[in-house]
XYZ file of C-alpha atoms in Angstrom:
708
model
C 35.554 -5.624 51.645
C 37.401 -8.794 50.603
C 39.273 -8.770 47.341
C 38.911 -11.640 44.856
C 41.608 -14.235 45.210
C 43.483 -15.192 42.063
C 45.847 -18.105 41.821
C 49.377 -17.503 40.518
C 49.560 -17.556 36.756
C 45.802 -17.187 36.288
C 44.378 -14.160 34.475
C 40.936 -12.722 34.998
C 39.243 -12.508 31.603
C 37.107 -9.390 31.065
C 33.427 -9.941 30.326
C 32.612 -9.958 26.610
C 31.193 -6.663 25.328
C 27.428 -6.620 25.054
C 26.081 -6.495 21.531
C 22.629 -6.484 19.998
C 21.560 -9.081 17.470
C 22.843 -12.499 16.525
C 26.360 -11.342 15.591
C 28.952 -8.819 16.658
C 28.829 -5.305 15.167
C 30.542 -4.514 11.886
C 31.764 -1.148 13.118
C 31.831 0.617 16.494
C 33.020 3.927 15.039
C 31.617 7.047 16.652
C 29.972 9.745 14.509
C 32.186 12.426 12.982
C 31.362 16.088 12.621
C 30.427 15.626 8.969
C 27.968 12.877 9.987
C 26.259 15.265 12.404
C 25.990 17.924 9.692
C 24.513 15.413 7.238
C 22.032 14.220 9.871
C 20.816 17.762 10.456
C 20.418 18.256 6.710
C 18.451 15.004 6.571
C 16.063 16.271 9.259
C 15.511 19.520 7.354
C 14.836 17.551 4.166
C 12.285 15.302 5.884
C 10.239 18.128 7.432
C 8.403 19.248 4.260
C 7.218 15.659 3.704
C 5.167 15.722 6.933
C 6.927 12.815 8.604
C 7.147 14.698 11.906
C 4.008 15.382 13.914
C 3.549 18.605 15.857
C 3.573 18.403 19.657
C -0.013 19.635 19.804
C -1.207 16.807 17.556
C 0.805 14.272 19.555
C -0.806 15.398 22.801
C -4.203 15.078 21.134
C -3.468 11.447 20.260
C -2.403 10.743 23.837
C -5.653 12.256 25.144
C -7.745 10.169 22.728
C -5.983 6.965 23.761
C -6.544 7.839 27.413
C -10.270 8.267 26.789
C -10.369 4.965 24.926
C -8.465 3.220 27.714
C -10.956 4.488 30.324
C -13.792 3.332 28.099
C -12.296 -0.186 27.980
C -11.908 -0.357 31.762
C -15.467 0.812 32.275
C -16.769 -1.792 29.829
C -14.828 -4.629 31.477
C -16.201 -3.657 34.896
C -19.717 -3.773 33.500
C -19.093 -7.223 31.999
C -17.651 -8.424 35.316
C -20.708 -7.221 37.228
C -23.070 -8.867 34.759
C -21.265 -12.187 35.301
C -21.540 -11.872 39.133
C -17.832 -11.773 39.910
C -16.759 -10.973 43.506
C -16.600 -7.267 44.274
C -12.919 -7.503 45.176
C -12.170 -8.859 41.704
C -14.317 -6.234 40.002
C -12.458 -3.385 41.659
C -9.086 -4.649 40.387
C -10.183 -6.349 37.165
C -8.290 -3.865 35.018
C -8.138 -4.005 31.241
C -5.859 -1.960 29.030
C -5.299 -0.504 25.577
C -1.872 -1.216 24.064
C -0.574 0.336 20.853
C 1.631 -1.119 18.137
C 2.711 -0.346 14.605
C 4.122 3.022 13.537
C 2.610 4.875 16.511
C 4.211 2.551 19.052
C 7.528 2.706 17.173
C 7.347 6.490 17.288
C 7.533 7.004 13.520
C 3.913 7.843 12.675
C 3.265 10.706 10.280
C 0.700 13.491 10.269
C -2.826 12.129 10.054
C -1.734 8.500 10.395
C -4.041 6.001 12.058
C -3.376 4.204 15.333
C -3.161 0.435 15.719
C -4.445 -0.580 19.159
C -5.038 -3.782 21.100
C -7.700 -4.257 23.775
C -6.465 -6.735 26.410
C -9.152 -8.260 28.656
C -9.206 -10.893 31.438
C -10.331 -14.467 30.896
C -14.028 -13.965 31.720
C -14.503 -11.481 28.852
C -15.309 -13.221 25.556
C -14.594 -12.117 22.012
C -18.350 -12.052 21.417
C -18.634 -9.434 24.178
C -16.079 -7.288 22.373
C -18.075 -7.322 19.122
C -21.454 -6.795 20.814
C -21.493 -4.876 24.087
C -18.241 -2.959 23.507
C -19.284 -2.190 19.942
C -22.614 -0.839 21.242
C -20.795 1.220 23.868
C -18.616 2.789 21.195
C -21.673 3.498 19.076
C -23.184 5.586 21.885
C -20.037 7.689 22.293
C -20.451 11.090 20.670
C -16.828 11.350 19.519
C -16.900 8.008 17.677
C -17.700 8.099 13.955
C -17.521 5.624 11.052
C -17.789 2.612 13.353
C -17.610 -0.802 11.679
C -16.712 -4.308 12.825
C -14.840 -6.896 10.740
C -15.368 -10.013 12.827
C -14.626 -12.566 10.078
C -11.219 -11.142 9.186
C -8.015 -13.149 9.609
C -7.317 -10.830 12.555
C -10.762 -9.601 13.744
C -10.894 -5.838 14.201
C -13.173 -2.914 15.051
C -12.473 0.173 12.953
C -13.546 3.645 14.035
C -12.744 7.334 13.888
C -12.312 8.811 17.379
C -12.377 12.618 17.355
C -10.925 12.686 13.832
C -8.235 10.031 14.430
C -8.699 6.659 12.719
C -8.131 3.723 15.080
C -8.090 -0.040 14.470
C -8.767 -2.025 17.660
C -7.903 -5.716 17.989
C -8.956 -7.929 20.902
C -7.076 -10.469 23.019
C -8.322 -12.352 26.057
C -5.572 -13.507 28.392
C -5.785 -16.430 30.804
C -5.592 -14.015 33.747
C -8.205 -13.061 36.320
C -7.125 -9.409 36.257
C -5.046 -7.247 33.909
C -2.328 -5.308 35.802
C -1.194 -1.877 34.649
C 2.452 -2.964 34.343
C 1.684 -5.991 32.154
C 4.561 -6.860 29.791
C 3.207 -8.491 26.650
C 6.676 -9.790 25.731
C 6.253 -12.516 28.355
C 5.865 -15.766 26.384
C 3.949 -17.428 29.228
C 0.973 -15.201 28.384
C 0.443 -17.252 25.213
C -0.479 -20.403 27.116
C -4.051 -21.641 26.631
C -4.922 -18.897 24.127
C -6.829 -19.403 20.906
C -5.074 -18.627 17.645
C -6.992 -15.384 17.046
C -5.793 -13.944 20.349
C -2.225 -14.975 19.542
C -2.445 -13.222 16.170
C -3.833 -10.102 17.844
C -1.021 -10.093 20.421
C 1.652 -10.587 17.779
C 1.699 -6.953 16.605
C 2.390 -5.563 20.083
C 4.914 -8.270 20.918
C 6.905 -7.726 17.704
C 6.907 -3.933 18.096
C 8.066 -4.113 21.705
C 10.816 -6.593 20.812
C 12.120 -4.352 18.019
C 12.399 -1.390 20.380
C 14.110 -3.621 22.931
C 16.694 -4.914 20.421
C 18.014 -1.628 18.976
C 20.989 0.073 20.652
C 19.698 3.655 20.290
C 15.970 4.271 19.860
C 16.275 7.895 18.709
C 18.730 7.043 15.920
C 16.560 4.074 14.954
C 13.438 6.222 14.697
C 14.998 8.948 12.561
C 16.542 6.379 10.238
C 13.263 4.490 9.936
C 11.390 7.705 9.078
C 13.814 8.316 6.231
C 13.710 4.744 4.917
C 9.899 4.539 5.043
C 9.600 7.818 3.143
C 12.132 6.598 0.568
C 10.229 3.310 0.129
C 6.918 5.109 -0.361
C 8.409 7.571 -2.850
C 9.910 4.692 -4.835
C 6.676 2.638 -4.845
C 8.015 -0.346 -2.898
C 5.970 0.072 0.293
C 3.139 -2.446 0.193
C 3.039 -5.817 1.926
C -0.196 -6.839 0.210
C 1.297 -6.377 -3.279
C 4.498 -8.279 -2.557
C 6.806 -5.507 -1.385
C 7.615 -4.752 2.259
C 5.235 -3.394 4.872
C 5.984 -1.144 7.819
C 7.119 -3.870 10.226
C 9.487 -5.371 7.625
C 11.165 -2.028 6.936
C 11.443 -1.503 10.698
C 13.230 -4.828 11.134
C 15.693 -4.083 8.315
C 16.520 -0.718 9.889
C 16.812 -2.356 13.312
C 19.299 -4.888 11.930
C 21.343 -2.038 10.454
C 21.365 -0.324 13.861
C 22.626 -3.553 15.449
C 25.514 -3.774 12.975
C 26.474 -0.094 13.497
C 25.412 0.596 17.113
C 27.213 3.945 17.496
C 26.250 5.417 14.124
C 23.731 8.237 13.733
C 20.948 8.563 11.166
C 22.912 9.877 8.167
C 25.404 7.030 8.488
C 22.715 4.438 9.201
C 20.780 5.354 6.044
C 23.918 4.858 3.960
C 24.808 1.605 5.710
C 21.236 0.386 5.252
C 21.673 0.474 1.479
C 25.163 -1.000 1.739
C 24.056 -3.997 3.805
C 20.915 -4.935 1.902
C 22.189 -4.238 -1.602
C 24.778 -6.958 -0.892
C 22.617 -9.263 1.217
C 22.657 -12.831 -0.051
C 18.969 -13.623 -0.161
C 17.263 -15.905 0.727
C 19.427 -15.939 3.869
C 17.051 -14.629 6.539
C 17.294 -11.371 8.453
C 16.996 -12.000 12.203
C 17.179 -9.563 15.106
C 17.695 -12.275 17.721
C 18.382 -15.976 17.908
C 15.097 -17.914 17.711
C 14.178 -19.464 21.047
C 12.385 -22.742 21.492
C 9.103 -22.810 23.406
C 6.920 -25.771 24.293
C 3.683 -24.145 23.158
C 3.322 -26.140 19.919
C 2.817 -23.036 17.791
C 3.978 -22.994 14.157
C 7.184 -21.024 13.654
C 9.317 -20.186 10.615
C 11.907 -22.928 10.310
C 13.098 -24.114 6.863
C 14.726 -27.152 8.487
C 11.296 -28.405 9.543
C 8.827 -26.742 7.158
C 9.589 -27.384 3.474
C 7.339 -24.508 2.394
C 9.553 -22.033 4.279
C 12.438 -22.932 1.972
C 10.666 -21.239 -0.933
C 10.485 -17.821 0.736
C 12.558 -15.452 -1.377
C 13.296 -12.625 1.045
C 12.698 -13.850 4.609
C 12.634 -11.230 7.375
C 11.791 -13.002 10.621
C 9.842 -11.382 13.443
C 11.722 -11.418 16.771
C 8.782 -12.410 19.000
C 7.571 -15.981 19.484
C 6.063 -17.525 17.402
C 8.591 -16.327 14.818
C 7.076 -15.698 11.401
C 8.290 -14.463 8.035
C 6.815 -11.005 7.507
C 7.636 -11.035 3.761
C 6.027 -14.242 2.517
C 4.283 -12.219 -0.218
C 7.550 -11.219 -1.892
C 7.874 -12.569 -5.429
C 10.752 -12.823 -7.883
C 9.751 -9.553 -9.552
C 9.222 -7.537 -6.379
C 12.542 -8.727 -4.992
C 14.299 -7.727 -8.220
C 12.701 -4.281 -8.062
C 13.679 -3.770 -4.419
C 17.253 -4.959 -4.975
C 17.635 -2.495 -7.824
C 16.286 0.289 -5.598
C 18.749 -0.682 -2.849
C 21.641 -0.334 -5.282
C 20.410 3.017 -6.556
C 19.944 4.221 -2.977
C 23.535 3.227 -2.206
C 24.809 5.194 -5.201
C 22.803 8.288 -4.227
C 23.923 8.227 -0.586
C 27.513 7.899 -1.782
C 27.029 11.067 -3.826
C 25.542 12.774 -0.766
C 28.578 11.759 1.293
C 30.852 13.311 -1.349
C 28.700 16.499 -1.405
C 27.731 15.825 -5.023
C 23.999 15.576 -4.228
C 21.474 16.641 -1.615
C 19.200 14.421 0.478
C 16.215 15.489 -1.631
C 17.566 13.384 -4.510
C 17.046 10.231 -2.428
C 13.320 10.964 -2.165
C 12.694 11.783 -5.821
C 10.041 9.499 -7.240
C 11.238 7.338 -10.160
C 9.464 7.576 -13.492
C 7.515 4.316 -13.370
C 5.493 5.181 -16.460
C 8.596 5.901 -18.537
C 10.544 2.866 -17.344
C 8.813 0.095 -19.306
C 7.538 -0.364 -22.842
C 4.625 -2.712 -22.053
C 2.029 -2.322 -19.315
C -0.997 -4.241 -18.118
C -3.773 -2.120 -16.633
C -6.236 -3.744 -14.206
C -9.576 -2.033 -13.664
C -12.028 -2.833 -10.871
C -15.473 -1.264 -10.923
C -18.626 -1.404 -8.812
C -21.938 0.493 -8.942
C -21.877 1.948 -5.383
C -19.156 3.454 -3.226
C -19.570 0.880 -0.449
C -19.378 -2.051 -2.874
C -16.426 -0.387 -4.572
C -14.424 -0.196 -1.330
C -14.970 -3.887 -0.626
C -14.349 -4.903 -4.238
C -11.142 -2.881 -4.580
C -9.803 -4.337 -1.336
C -10.406 -7.886 -2.550
C -8.941 -7.303 -6.018
C -5.845 -5.596 -4.610
C -5.218 -8.462 -2.204
C -5.077 -10.893 -5.159
C -2.950 -8.897 -7.610
C 0.174 -10.668 -6.390
C -1.367 -13.920 -7.710
C -1.453 -12.412 -11.197
C 2.126 -11.167 -10.824
C 3.199 -14.670 -9.814
C 1.508 -16.147 -12.879
C 3.176 -13.628 -15.183
C 6.571 -14.388 -13.679
C 6.230 -18.040 -14.662
C 5.966 -17.058 -18.319
C 9.311 -17.757 -19.966
C 9.057 -14.593 -22.069
C 8.485 -12.227 -19.122
C 11.576 -11.213 -17.158
C 9.819 -8.963 -14.654
C 6.277 -7.889 -13.719
C 6.389 -4.703 -11.634
C 3.094 -3.629 -10.086
C 2.800 -0.014 -8.978
C 1.404 -0.007 -5.411
C -0.387 3.253 -6.103
C -3.903 2.908 -7.493
C -5.557 5.488 -9.720
C -9.154 6.505 -10.463
C -10.245 5.255 -13.864
C -12.495 7.129 -16.303
C -16.147 6.101 -16.330
C -17.557 3.991 -19.119
C -20.522 6.313 -19.407
C -20.956 9.794 -17.906
C -24.643 9.059 -17.265
C -23.989 5.915 -15.233
C -23.106 5.990 -11.548
C -19.991 3.864 -11.267
C -16.805 3.814 -9.207
C -13.640 2.566 -10.897
C -10.051 2.016 -9.751
C -7.072 0.819 -11.749
C -3.584 -0.564 -11.105
C -0.681 -0.594 -13.556
C 1.814 -3.439 -14.000
C 5.003 -2.787 -15.963
C 6.427 -5.692 -17.986
C 10.001 -6.414 -19.008
C 10.111 -8.865 -21.910
C 13.102 -10.885 -23.009
C 15.253 -9.542 -25.801
C 14.789 -11.134 -29.226
C 17.403 -13.759 -29.943
C 16.631 -14.027 -33.657
C 14.047 -12.971 -36.192
C 11.477 -15.611 -35.282
C 8.398 -14.502 -33.352
C 6.381 -16.627 -30.952
C 2.926 -15.986 -29.527
C 2.456 -15.644 -25.784
C -1.105 -15.989 -24.596
C -1.639 -14.055 -21.347
C -5.373 -14.657 -21.297
C -5.027 -17.808 -19.230
C -3.125 -15.872 -16.556
C -5.717 -13.108 -16.550
C -8.615 -15.550 -16.350
C -7.019 -17.513 -13.525
C -6.662 -14.270 -11.607
C -10.226 -13.110 -12.227
C -11.620 -16.563 -11.432
C -9.832 -16.495 -8.078
C -11.232 -13.067 -7.235
C -14.793 -13.924 -8.213
C -14.656 -17.263 -6.419
C -13.657 -15.630 -3.152
C -16.220 -12.865 -3.608
C -18.973 -15.462 -4.014
C -17.761 -17.600 -1.117
C -17.667 -14.584 1.189
C -21.122 -13.496 -0.082
C -19.691 -10.157 -1.180
C -20.296 -10.416 -4.910
C -22.936 -8.127 -6.379
C -24.133 -7.432 -9.883
C -21.972 -5.117 -12.002
C -18.820 -5.855 -10.026
C -16.299 -6.170 -12.845
C -12.602 -6.694 -13.519
C -10.961 -5.570 -16.746
C -7.384 -6.176 -17.879
C -5.890 -4.459 -20.907
C -2.475 -4.136 -22.496
C -1.039 -0.688 -23.198
C 2.248 0.524 -24.538
C 4.103 3.363 -22.883
C 2.993 5.835 -25.516
C -0.658 4.846 -24.971
C -0.807 5.392 -21.192
C -2.143 8.916 -21.658
C -5.473 7.339 -22.626
C -6.146 6.509 -18.972
C -3.663 8.570 -16.945
C -3.284 12.364 -16.778
C -0.024 14.072 -17.662
C 0.843 15.000 -14.081
C 0.795 11.276 -13.199
C 2.883 10.275 -16.193
C 5.438 12.924 -15.129
C 6.799 13.262 -18.624
C 4.747 14.849 -21.352
C 5.133 13.278 -24.737
C 3.780 14.406 -28.070
C 1.312 12.092 -29.722
C 0.156 12.037 -33.289
C -3.454 13.168 -33.771
C -4.496 9.796 -35.095
C -7.863 8.471 -34.078
C -9.203 4.960 -33.715
C -12.838 4.047 -33.349
C -13.951 0.535 -32.485
C -17.669 -0.154 -32.485
C -19.696 -3.339 -32.158
C -21.791 -3.976 -35.248
C -25.169 -5.702 -35.318
C -23.660 -8.848 -36.815
C -21.251 -9.241 -33.910
C -18.206 -7.997 -35.812
C -15.826 -5.183 -34.882
C -15.497 -2.091 -37.005
C -12.052 -0.479 -36.829
C -11.648 3.005 -38.203
C -8.225 4.573 -38.576
C -7.524 8.223 -39.284
C -3.912 8.277 -40.426
C -1.953 9.062 -43.529
C 0.666 6.382 -43.002
C -1.082 3.441 -41.355
C 1.148 0.584 -40.242
C 0.526 -2.583 -38.263
C 1.493 -1.979 -34.625
C 0.452 -3.228 -31.221
C -3.217 -2.581 -30.699
C -5.084 -1.645 -27.574
C -6.737 -4.856 -26.484
C -8.139 -6.100 -23.228
C -9.648 -9.053 -21.460
C -12.697 -8.251 -19.387
C -14.837 -10.278 -17.055
C -18.184 -9.010 -15.850
C -18.878 -11.923 -13.561
C -17.425 -15.119 -12.189
C -16.752 -17.735 -14.821
C -17.401 -21.438 -14.311
C -17.033 -23.995 -17.053
C -16.829 -23.326 -20.763
C -19.162 -21.542 -23.089
C -21.088 -23.309 -25.841
C -19.432 -21.146 -28.470
C -15.902 -21.930 -27.472
C -14.677 -22.938 -30.912
C -16.481 -20.225 -32.789
C -14.232 -18.042 -34.963
C -13.140 -14.617 -33.827
C -15.253 -11.706 -35.038
C -14.331 -10.269 -38.390
C -12.559 -6.942 -38.571
C -13.612 -4.236 -40.989
C -11.050 -1.538 -41.794
C -12.102 1.775 -43.228
C -10.410 5.208 -43.217
C -12.671 7.606 -41.358
C -12.100 10.530 -39.044
C -12.726 10.727 -35.344
C -10.928 10.082 -32.095
C -13.492 8.312 -29.940
C -12.728 4.749 -28.853
C -15.245 2.305 -27.555
C -13.350 -0.265 -25.550
C -13.712 -3.589 -27.382
C -13.088 -5.466 -24.161
C -16.409 -4.497 -22.658
C -18.760 -6.047 -25.159
C -22.244 -7.089 -24.029
C -22.360 -10.602 -22.664
C -24.642 -13.176 -24.147
C -27.851 -12.977 -22.100
C -28.864 -16.499 -22.983
C -28.248 -19.098 -20.292
C -26.994 -22.578 -20.872
C -28.035 -25.747 -19.070
C -27.830 -25.748 -15.319
C -28.358 -22.013 -14.971
C -24.990 -21.040 -16.444
C -24.924 -18.354 -19.085
C -22.975 -18.694 -22.282
C -20.391 -16.343 -20.800
C -19.915 -18.630 -17.828
C -21.796 -16.635 -15.168
C -23.633 -18.821 -12.639
C -27.257 -17.968 -12.050
C -29.064 -18.986 -8.932
C -32.218 -17.920 -7.161
C -30.265 -15.962 -4.549
C -27.993 -14.363 -7.163
C -29.726 -12.759 -10.132
C -28.067 -12.872 -13.501
C -25.518 -10.172 -14.192
C -26.953 -7.652 -16.584
C -24.944 -6.977 -19.752
C -22.734 -3.923 -19.277
C -23.477 -0.935 -21.466
C -21.207 -0.013 -24.312
C -18.338 2.021 -22.843
C -17.939 5.651 -23.790
C -14.267 6.292 -23.169
C -12.582 8.869 -25.355
C -9.064 7.875 -26.356
C -6.449 8.986 -28.843
C -4.031 6.265 -29.864
C -1.591 5.559 -32.627
C -2.536 3.932 -35.898
C -3.822 0.482 -35.075
C -4.690 -2.613 -37.046
C -6.382 -5.653 -35.540
C -5.398 -8.907 -37.193
C -7.578 -12.010 -37.202
C -5.227 -15.013 -37.006
C -6.051 -18.592 -37.926
C -4.907 -21.315 -35.517
C -1.146 -21.032 -35.228
C 0.939 -23.905 -36.658
C 4.057 -25.069 -34.893
C 7.232 -23.159 -35.688
C 5.443 -20.049 -36.870
C 7.559 -17.440 -38.588
C 6.881 -13.762 -38.117
C 8.713 -10.499 -38.085
C 10.020 -7.841 -35.805
C 9.506 -4.162 -36.363
C 12.022 -1.317 -35.928
C 11.657 1.042 -33.009
C 9.800 4.237 -33.816
C 11.405 7.610 -33.127
C 8.578 8.691 -30.809
C 9.091 5.599 -28.639
C 12.537 6.769 -27.551
C 15.368 4.544 -26.516
C 14.197 3.665 -23.004
C 13.499 0.060 -22.131
C 15.559 -2.921 -23.146
C 12.833 -5.513 -23.334
C 11.603 -7.126 -26.496
C 9.103 -5.405 -28.720
C 5.958 -7.463 -29.186
C 2.694 -7.263 -31.022
C -0.781 -7.978 -29.747
C -3.307 -9.716 -31.941
C -6.686 -11.345 -31.613
C -7.147 -15.047 -32.315
C -9.850 -17.704 -31.959
C -10.192 -19.799 -28.822
C -9.192 -22.986 -30.586
C -5.752 -21.589 -31.376
C -4.704 -21.571 -27.729
C -3.941 -24.856 -25.949
C -4.496 -23.066 -22.616
C -7.809 -21.518 -23.512
C -10.428 -22.199 -20.803
C -13.064 -21.231 -23.359
C -15.015 -18.282 -22.007
C -14.180 -15.549 -24.516
C -14.540 -15.140 -28.235
C -11.030 -13.777 -28.691
C -7.716 -14.032 -26.845
C -4.995 -11.465 -26.414
C -1.463 -12.662 -26.928
C 2.000 -11.327 -27.600
C 4.009 -12.156 -30.704
C 7.532 -12.395 -29.371
C 10.871 -13.871 -30.304
C 11.878 -17.233 -28.817
C 13.368 -17.118 -25.313
C 17.079 -17.330 -24.535
C 18.547 -19.960 -22.234
C 16.355 -20.920 -19.256
C 16.647 -18.781 -16.155
C 18.947 -20.256 -13.544
C 17.187 -21.508 -10.414
C 17.120 -19.483 -7.218
C 20.000 -19.982 -4.805
C 19.362 -22.609 -2.178
C 18.356 -21.440 1.260
C 20.986 -21.533 3.972
C 20.050 -24.313 6.369
C 22.908 -23.967 8.825
C 22.268 -24.413 12.516
C 22.403 -20.745 13.436
C 20.171 -19.589 10.556
C 22.851 -17.225 9.255
C 26.059 -17.488 7.281
C 29.350 -16.379 8.825
C 30.710 -15.750 5.328
C 28.018 -13.120 4.725
C 29.072 -11.227 7.830
C 32.712 -11.341 6.720
C 31.688 -10.047 3.304
C 29.914 -7.082 4.855
C 32.916 -6.399 7.066
C 35.188 -6.284 4.023
C 32.791 -3.966 2.206
C 32.988 -1.419 4.989
C 36.746 -1.131 4.971
C 37.290 -1.484 1.247
């Protein structure tokens, strides 16, 4: 065998070491014995949370997917025969079920659903998938709860196969047959495909790329299980509400694995918090260098797309066409996640020093003790089916409300809890399904003694208008579908939430408030208290139907308030007052609800019957506010504790004419009385637009952090 010939004085340079990702690793250190011990302790800590599935259950999932795969092949053969394809093609036509998401990544938990993709050859249409394949599934005895969502952004068939929930997408490739060894990462498969097929393929392509780009799959999976559990425990796992979804967390963990390729799970969890607590957002997180393709598909590129420059926390998918998986992230959600990253880093440092156990990392924070002010959103519908659709729509739009609140100069942060809660019924005799979400508010500290009014009604109405508009456009809206929004203080949350949810029992004074609607349209407020003082009242803004235009009584004064000391602890929610049944010109009621022949008028809701015990409360009827209003601040009460650093505010009720932003569909508006704001918030840092999408200085910073 001939030897390579080298000229005198020349040196053969060794090949550069292979690395994963767009940069070289931060550390190549091998695990120590203490790291192995900590990893084993981490596994033992994770087991009680059900993040590992038993082998028997795993084999059951494999069997179900095999049955589903055979069903797909059988269906495609039938379609091929009906379209008179040659017999040789029919015998090899193929068809296959691919998986993606948590199941494909190998991090699914007990009872989790399966995300699947049905890949068919070019002669099988999407209409066939939602007709003949749907009918074939309907006839299968093991298939339950079958439903098709053909008009969705990514069309899907949902079903329960032998007790396992499965979501099936569809993609038709420009191939005559589908081979068994088909690799969906091949970019040439995207040629001549419609956008819906490309969206359906994206999940599988991204998942496969992530697994291909990590140095050690087993270490990646264990680390991702721990991070996903931590994110769920800390209420920051929700893509639809502006936090991160499963694929985003997977990409962050994958990037950590690339930077520490030889580390095991205990080290990777700690390095995860180190890297992303110091990450200079909005610099993007990328697992590979973006590659150019001549397929004319839109990709994330802030150099070309101005809108991409406004993304606050970009995490870019590795498969073409590259997209930002975190476009829903807002200023508030990013602030919340960054704070959680820093706390996670502190806890893992304690674990490394044997000052804490892994269980401390998965302790749920006290969301309902963290803030002083909260906004509670309630969505209700008369039937369970309507309630499921209504709740899904409302939840998908909550981030719009959070974005509106963030723009208010007096609100520092609006933190929505991804967990929803069942709400008490208005009346025990009425069949109604209700769900509520809670948003914590951080208000700016008072700079001086002056108090300003902040009207949040415009933000609430913009949110409800958006929800109702989409419900009507999608022909989903039904009578008695309602949205309510109310303000509560921390000490008043027990009115709607049980003690085991609040996590911290607090003593409340046995003071009762009763609000009832009188015949003359006024509100009667009854307070049972020896020492009654003026404090923030329980108020709310409710919409019982979509609002369009203004009401005839826009400038009418707010209802009078009658105060009388009586006993009792029953509260009738003043926000749910009967709407004016009279209709204005053009079929629009005085409350702004459109009435058409196909959509009957929304009936007035009954008076709510919710029992509540709150602190002494006084509603104040304000005249229109002059400029430069002077008000007061109140001292903190002993029962309120010392938690929370935001400003204390007061809620009042005022006429429509007093608000310059009033759209004019309610008799009274809810607003905060707050001190003037401090200096304006500094703008967000500019997005890095360098050629390679990443900053070398950031990598150097991380390198210094490791060895410091």
